[in-house]
PDB file of C-alpha atoms in Angstrom:
ATOM      1  CA  MET W 565     141.047  48.914 110.458  1.00  0.00           C
ATOM      2  CA  GLY W 566     140.174  51.436 107.073  1.00  0.00           C
ATOM      3  CA  LEU W 567     136.723  49.415 106.418  1.00  0.00           C
ATOM      4  CA  VAL W 568     136.009  50.252 110.203  1.00  0.00           C
ATOM      5  CA  ALA W 569     136.450  53.937 109.902  1.00  0.00           C
ATOM      6  CA  ALA W 570     134.487  54.023 106.911  1.00  0.00           C
ATOM      7  CA  CYS W 571     131.266  52.224 108.185  1.00  0.00           C
ATOM      8  CA  ALA W 572     131.672  54.562 111.273  1.00  0.00           C
ATOM      9  CA  LEU W 573     132.093  57.534 109.106  1.00  0.00           C
ATOM     10  CA  MET W 574     128.827  56.173 106.897  1.00  0.00           C
ATOM     11  CA  LEU W 575     126.792  56.096 110.393  1.00  0.00           C
ATOM     12  CA  LEU W 576     127.594  59.556 111.048  1.00  0.00           C
ATOM     13  CA  ILE W 577     126.562  60.744 107.859  1.00  0.00           C
ATOM     14  CA  ALA W 578     123.491  58.744 107.314  1.00  0.00           C
ATOM     15  CA  PRO W 579     121.543  60.544 110.324  1.00  0.00           C
ATOM     16  CA  ILE W 580     122.757  64.027 109.466  1.00  0.00           C
ATOM     17  CA  GLY W 581     121.347  63.629 105.687  1.00  0.00           C
ATOM     18  CA  ALA W 582     118.439  62.288 107.174  1.00  0.00           C
ATOM     19  CA  ARG W 583     117.768  65.167 108.967  1.00  0.00           C
ATOM     20  CA  VAL W 584     118.632  67.565 105.891  1.00  0.00           C
ATOM     21  CA  ARG W 585     116.137  65.677 103.799  1.00  0.00           C
ATOM     22  CA  SER W 586     113.326  65.790 106.587  1.00  0.00           C
ATOM     23  CA  SER W 587     114.251  69.477 106.789  1.00  0.00           C
ATOM     24  CA  GLU W 588     114.162  70.059 103.288  1.00  0.00           C
ATOM     25  CA  VAL W 589     110.067  68.385 103.175  1.00  0.00           C
ATOM     26  CA  SER W 590     109.175  70.352 106.249  1.00  0.00           C
ATOM     27  CA  ALA W 591     110.367  73.654 104.022  1.00  0.00           C
ATOM     28  CA  GLN W 592     108.396  72.124 101.290  1.00  0.00           C
ATOM     29  CA  GLU W 593     105.319  71.445 103.692  1.00  0.00           C
ATOM     30  CA  SER W 594     105.532  75.054 105.110  1.00  0.00           C
ATOM     31  CA  SER W 595     105.820  76.752 101.519  1.00  0.00           C
ATOM     32  CA  SER W 596     102.701  74.936 100.504  1.00  0.00           C
ATOM     33  CA  ARG W 597     100.964  75.623 103.186  1.00  0.00           C
ATOM     34  CA  GLN W 598     101.603  79.380 102.874  1.00  0.00           C
ATOM     35  CA  ALA W 599     100.694  79.278  99.276  1.00  0.00           C
ATOM     36  CA  SER W 600      97.477  77.649 100.054  1.00  0.00           C
ATOM     37  CA  SER W 601      96.804  80.018 102.788  1.00  0.00           C
ATOM     38  CA  GLN W 602      97.606  82.919 100.492  1.00  0.00           C
ATOM     39  CA  ASN W 603      95.313  81.657  97.951  1.00  0.00           C
ATOM     40  CA  ALA W 604      92.623  81.261 100.273  1.00  0.00           C
ATOM     41  CA  ASP W 605      93.157  84.601 101.609  1.00  0.00           C
ATOM     42  CA  GLU W 606      93.017  86.217  97.669  1.00  0.00           C
ATOM     43  CA  HIS W 607      89.523  87.864  96.486  1.00  0.00           C
ATOM     44  CA  ARG W 608      89.357  86.877  92.689  1.00  0.00           C
ATOM     45  CA  LEU W 609      86.749  88.625  90.166  1.00  0.00           C
ATOM     46  CA  LEU W 610      86.052  86.914  86.760  1.00  0.00           C
ATOM     47  CA  LEU W 611      84.213  89.952  84.805  1.00  0.00           C
ATOM     48  CA  TYR W 612      82.800  90.031  81.082  1.00  0.00           C
ATOM     49  CA  ASN W 613      81.613  93.780  79.798  1.00  0.00           C
ATOM     50  CA  THR W 614      78.967  92.837  77.606  1.00  0.00           C
ATOM     51  CA  HIS W 615      79.657  96.401  75.808  1.00  0.00           C
ATOM     52  CA  THR W 616      83.354  95.975  74.804  1.00  0.00           C
ATOM     53  CA  ALA W 617      83.732  92.117  74.864  1.00  0.00           C
ATOM     54  CA  GLU W 618      86.489  92.317  77.091  1.00  0.00           C
ATOM     55  CA  ARG W 619      86.868  89.824  79.780  1.00  0.00           C
ATOM     56  CA  ILE W 620      89.072  90.373  83.093  1.00  0.00           C
ATOM     57  CA  ASP W 621      90.431  87.523  85.727  1.00  0.00           C
ATOM     58  CA  ILE W 622      92.136  89.308  88.554  1.00  0.00           C
ATOM     59  CA  VAL W 623      92.820  88.944  92.220  1.00  0.00           C
ATOM     60  CA  TYR W 624      91.711  92.388  93.477  1.00  0.00           C
ATOM     61  CA  ARG W 625      92.540  91.894  97.245  1.00  0.00           C
ATOM     62  CA  ARG W 626      94.851  89.886  99.841  1.00  0.00           C
ATOM     63  CA  GLY W 627      93.474  89.526 102.840  1.00  0.00           C
ATOM     64  CA  ASP W 628      92.127  93.338 104.080  1.00  0.00           C
ATOM     65  CA  GLN W 629      94.472  95.045 101.558  1.00  0.00           C
ATOM     66  CA  TYR W 630      92.807  95.833  98.406  1.00  0.00           C
ATOM     67  CA  ILE W 631      95.716  95.769  95.694  1.00  0.00           C
ATOM     68  CA  PRO W 632      96.109  99.462  94.105  1.00  0.00           C
ATOM     69  CA  SER W 633      96.764  98.458  90.713  1.00  0.00           C
ATOM     70  CA  ALA W 634      94.016  95.623  90.410  1.00  0.00           C
ATOM     71  CA  LEU W 635      91.830  98.523  91.193  1.00  0.00           C
ATOM     72  CA  ALA W 636      93.010 100.619  88.412  1.00  0.00           C
ATOM     73  CA  LYS W 637      92.500  97.841  85.990  1.00  0.00           C
ATOM     74  CA  LEU W 638      89.122  97.369  87.148  1.00  0.00           C
ATOM     75  CA  ASP W 639      88.295 101.159  87.123  1.00  0.00           C
ATOM     76  CA  TYR W 640      89.529 100.945  83.210  1.00  0.00           C
ATOM     77  CA  PHE W 641      87.422  97.869  82.487  1.00  0.00           C
ATOM     78  CA  LEU W 642      84.416  99.245  83.984  1.00  0.00           C
ATOM     79  CA  ARG W 643      84.505 102.470  82.384  1.00  0.00           C
ATOM     80  CA  ASP W 644      81.782 104.304  80.502  1.00  0.00           C
ATOM     81  CA  HIS W 645      81.837 102.334  77.296  1.00  0.00           C
ATOM     82  CA  GLN W 646      80.434 105.172  75.377  1.00  0.00           C
ATOM     83  CA  THR W 647      83.006 108.091  76.411  1.00  0.00           C
ATOM     84  CA  SER W 648      85.669 105.589  77.579  1.00  0.00           C
ATOM     85  CA  ASP W 649      86.173 107.768  80.763  1.00  0.00           C
ATOM     86  CA  VAL W 650      87.401 106.513  83.773  1.00  0.00           C
ATOM     87  CA  ARG W 651      86.581 106.832  87.436  1.00  0.00           C
ATOM     88  CA  HIS W 652      87.518 105.581  90.697  1.00  0.00           C
ATOM     89  CA  PHE W 653      84.993 102.674  91.989  1.00  0.00           C
ATOM     90  CA  ASP W 654      84.063 102.173  95.518  1.00  0.00           C
ATOM     91  CA  PRO W 655      86.197  98.725  96.000  1.00  0.00           C
ATOM     92  CA  ARG W 656      83.692  97.712  98.437  1.00  0.00           C
ATOM     93  CA  LEU W 657      81.197  96.913  95.040  1.00  0.00           C
ATOM     94  CA  TYR W 658      83.546  94.172  94.090  1.00  0.00           C
ATOM     95  CA  ASP W 659      83.197  92.579  97.763  1.00  0.00           C
ATOM     96  CA  ILE W 660      79.632  92.669  97.015  1.00  0.00           C
ATOM     97  CA  LEU W 661      80.195  91.104  93.707  1.00  0.00           C
ATOM     98  CA  SER W 662      82.661  88.313  95.064  1.00  0.00           C
ATOM     99  CA  ASP W 663      80.125  87.404  97.843  1.00  0.00           C
ATOM    100  CA  LEU W 664      77.481  87.604  95.470  1.00  0.00           C
ATOM    101  CA  THR W 665      79.162  84.366  93.686  1.00  0.00           C
ATOM    102  CA  LEU W 666      80.007  82.554  96.890  1.00  0.00           C
ATOM    103  CA  SER W 667      76.321  82.682  98.153  1.00  0.00           C
ATOM    104  CA  ILE W 668      74.675  81.578  95.159  1.00  0.00           C
ATOM    105  CA  GLY W 669      77.057  78.554  95.182  1.00  0.00           C
ATOM    106  CA  HIS W 670      79.573  79.552  92.627  1.00  0.00           C
ATOM    107  CA  PRO W 671      82.562  80.947  93.833  1.00  0.00           C
ATOM    108  CA  GLY W 672      84.612  83.329  91.526  1.00  0.00           C
ATOM    109  CA  GLY W 673      82.218  82.569  88.866  1.00  0.00           C
ATOM    110  CA  GLU W 674      81.901  84.532  85.863  1.00  0.00           C
ATOM    111  CA  ILE W 675      79.790  87.904  85.914  1.00  0.00           C
ATOM    112  CA  ASP W 676      78.493  89.615  82.838  1.00  0.00           C
ATOM    113  CA  ILE W 677      78.714  93.661  83.696  1.00  0.00           C
ATOM    114  CA  VAL W 678      75.645  95.241  81.844  1.00  0.00           C
ATOM    115  CA  CYS W 679      76.688  98.670  83.141  1.00  0.00           C
ATOM    116  CA  GLY W 680      79.410 100.435  85.104  1.00  0.00           C
ATOM    117  CA  TYR W 681      80.630 104.004  85.266  1.00  0.00           C
ATOM    118  CA  ARG W 682      78.563 106.202  83.276  1.00  0.00           C
ATOM    119  CA  THR W 683      79.218 109.877  82.698  1.00  0.00           C
ATOM    120  CA  PRO W 684      76.600 112.586  83.561  1.00  0.00           C
ATOM    121  CA  SER W 685      76.246 113.301  79.988  1.00  0.00           C
ATOM    122  CA  THR W 686      75.669 109.333  79.466  1.00  0.00           C
ATOM    123  CA  ASN W 687      73.510 109.114  81.929  1.00  0.00           C
ATOM    124  CA  GLU W 688      71.476 111.749  80.591  1.00  0.00           C
ATOM    125  CA  SER W 689      71.459 110.375  77.309  1.00  0.00           C
ATOM    126  CA  LEU W 690      69.930 106.807  78.686  1.00  0.00           C
ATOM    127  CA  ARG W 691      67.396 108.905  80.759  1.00  0.00           C
ATOM    128  CA  ALA W 692      65.994 110.178  77.350  1.00  0.00           C
ATOM    129  CA  HIS W 693      66.139 107.092  75.540  1.00  0.00           C
ATOM    130  CA  THR W 694      64.982 104.547  77.828  1.00  0.00           C
ATOM    131  CA  THR W 695      62.813 104.539  81.158  1.00  0.00           C
ATOM    132  CA  GLY W 696      64.002 103.480  84.738  1.00  0.00           C
ATOM    133  CA  VAL W 697      67.537 105.502  84.908  1.00  0.00           C
ATOM    134  CA  ALA W 698      67.963 107.940  87.952  1.00  0.00           C
ATOM    135  CA  LYS W 699      68.515 111.214  87.441  1.00  0.00           C
ATOM    136  CA  ASN W 700      70.929 110.975  90.197  1.00  0.00           C
ATOM    137  CA  SER W 701      71.971 107.666  89.703  1.00  0.00           C
ATOM    138  CA  LEU W 702      74.839 105.991  91.527  1.00  0.00           C
ATOM    139  CA  HIS W 703      76.438 104.886  88.566  1.00  0.00           C
ATOM    140  CA  ILE W 704      77.941 108.552  88.398  1.00  0.00           C
ATOM    141  CA  GLN W 705      79.530 108.350  91.285  1.00  0.00           C
ATOM    142  CA  ALA W 706      81.046 105.152  90.140  1.00  0.00           C
ATOM    143  CA  GLU W 707      79.326 103.411  93.250  1.00  0.00           C
ATOM    144  CA  ALA W 708      76.938 101.188  91.204  1.00  0.00           C
ATOM    145  CA  ILE W 709      77.048  98.186  88.828  1.00  0.00           C
ATOM    146  CA  ASP W 710      74.586  96.461  86.872  1.00  0.00           C
ATOM    147  CA  LEU W 711      74.948  92.431  86.634  1.00  0.00           C
ATOM    148  CA  ARG W 712      73.971  89.196  85.420  1.00  0.00           C
ATOM    149  CA  MET W 713      75.583  85.672  85.642  1.00  0.00           C
ATOM    150  CA  PRO W 714      75.656  83.128  82.656  1.00  0.00           C
ATOM    151  CA  GLY W 715      73.399  80.284  83.725  1.00  0.00           C
ATOM    152  CA  ILE W 716      71.904  81.621  86.851  1.00  0.00           C
ATOM    153  CA  ASN W 717      68.641  82.891  87.402  1.00  0.00           C
ATOM    154  CA  THR W 718      68.335  86.380  87.842  1.00  0.00           C
ATOM    155  CA  LEU W 719      65.483  86.137  90.489  1.00  0.00           C
ATOM    156  CA  LYS W 720      67.864  84.235  92.488  1.00  0.00           C
ATOM    157  CA  LEU W 721      70.654  86.658  92.222  1.00  0.00           C
ATOM    158  CA  ARG W 722      68.311  89.395  93.289  1.00  0.00           C
ATOM    159  CA  GLN W 723      67.532  87.064  96.122  1.00  0.00           C
ATOM    160  CA  ALA W 724      70.980  86.443  97.084  1.00  0.00           C
ATOM    161  CA  ALA W 725      72.061  90.297  96.831  1.00  0.00           C
ATOM    162  CA  LEU W 726      69.013  91.234  99.162  1.00  0.00           C
ATOM    163  CA  ALA W 727      70.156  88.902 101.598  1.00  0.00           C
ATOM    164  CA  LEU W 728      73.790  90.448 101.586  1.00  0.00           C
ATOM    165  CA  ARG W 729      72.118  93.888 102.594  1.00  0.00           C
ATOM    166  CA  ARG W 730      75.495  95.668 101.755  1.00  0.00           C
ATOM    167  CA  GLY W 731      73.601  98.583  99.765  1.00  0.00           C
ATOM    168  CA  GLY W 732      71.245  99.106  97.032  1.00  0.00           C
ATOM    169  CA  VAL W 733      69.267  96.101  94.543  1.00  0.00           C
ATOM    170  CA  GLY W 734      67.153  96.919  91.936  1.00  0.00           C
ATOM    171  CA  TYR W 735      65.591  93.953  89.478  1.00  0.00           C
ATOM    172  CA  TYR W 736      65.092  94.581  86.111  1.00  0.00           C
ATOM    173  CA  PRO W 737      63.192  91.021  85.118  1.00  0.00           C
ATOM    174  CA  HIS W 738      62.534  92.200  81.426  1.00  0.00           C
ATOM    175  CA  SER W 739      66.323  93.327  80.753  1.00  0.00           C
ATOM    176  CA  ASP W 740      67.274  90.195  82.761  1.00  0.00           C
ATOM    177  CA  PHE W 741      69.901  91.798  85.083  1.00  0.00           C
ATOM    178  CA  ILE W 742      70.211  93.185  88.337  1.00  0.00           C
ATOM    179  CA  HIS W 743      71.753  96.767  90.305  1.00  0.00           C
ATOM    180  CA  VAL W 744      74.000  96.498  93.329  1.00  0.00           C
ATOM    181  CA  ASP W 745      75.654  99.524  94.715  1.00  0.00           C
ATOM    182  CA  THR W 746      76.989 100.776  97.779  1.00  0.00           C
ATOM    183  CA  GLY W 747      74.626 103.474  98.532  1.00  0.00           C
ATOM    184  CA  ARG W 748      71.897 102.783 101.681  1.00  0.00           C
ATOM    185  CA  VAL W 749      70.034  99.617 102.001  1.00  0.00           C
ATOM    186  CA  ARG W 750      67.271  99.364  99.670  1.00  0.00           C
ATOM    187  CA  GLN W 751      65.306  97.634  97.036  1.00  0.00           C
ATOM    188  CA  TRP W 752      63.207  98.129  94.144  1.00  0.00           C
ATOM    189  CA  CYS W 753      61.754  96.381  91.115  1.00  0.00           C
ATOM    190  CA  PHE W 754      61.465  97.791  87.621  1.00  0.00           C
ATOM    191  CA  ASP W 755      58.195  97.246  86.160  1.00  0.00           C
ATOM    192  CA  CYS W 756      57.593  94.079  88.321  1.00  0.00           C
ATOM    193  CA  PRO W 757      54.572  92.247  89.344  1.00  0.00           C
ATOM    194  CA  ALA W 758      53.240  93.798  92.865  1.00  0.00           C
ATOM    195  CA  LYS W 759      54.617  90.376  94.893  1.00  0.00           C
ATOM    196  CA  LEU W 760      57.871  91.620  94.029  1.00  0.00           C
ATOM    197  CA  THR W 761      58.179  95.416  94.487  1.00  0.00           C
ATOM    198  CA  SER W 762      58.554  95.186  98.011  1.00  0.00           C
ATOM    199  CA  GLY W 763      60.286  91.822  98.129  1.00  0.00           C
ATOM    200  CA  ASP W 764      59.440  88.147  98.273  1.00  0.00           C
TER     201      ASP W 764
END
């Protein structure tokens, strides 16, 4: 009788245990799917500052929500390297950078930052010593970034930026960088062959 009771008890326990394990697996799968969905929804940038030799790898947006602490870190990263002054950047610039890496087939690829924020005094100093610097540059408003990507042809990068149609795109082939900004859609090519001045 004791053996029968024990067997009956085991039969009762086995399905319950099976349900628990099944529930645990379902919870794990759900958690895994949620993590995967969050990762797919994360917008990340990997940047290298050519002046300060600093590098940043950061998730700046999740879904439609920009992350304030990440934006603050990016503002500092993109500071005027001559004065260390910081200004809040238009976060739409980061979307342009992220979409650029995607459009050239290198999602999340490292971007070299040639110039971020410039104070009015730094901008004037550049104007005095170099050519191709606008008096009212959008760098002063923290609405522009100059960049290149290691291993990526800069002309190809320019074409990808133009295709986005998300603001201004400048091309500086002799200095090997492009300019992107969140101003009106326009383009220019500094000291370029005529065929590149108005696009390809």
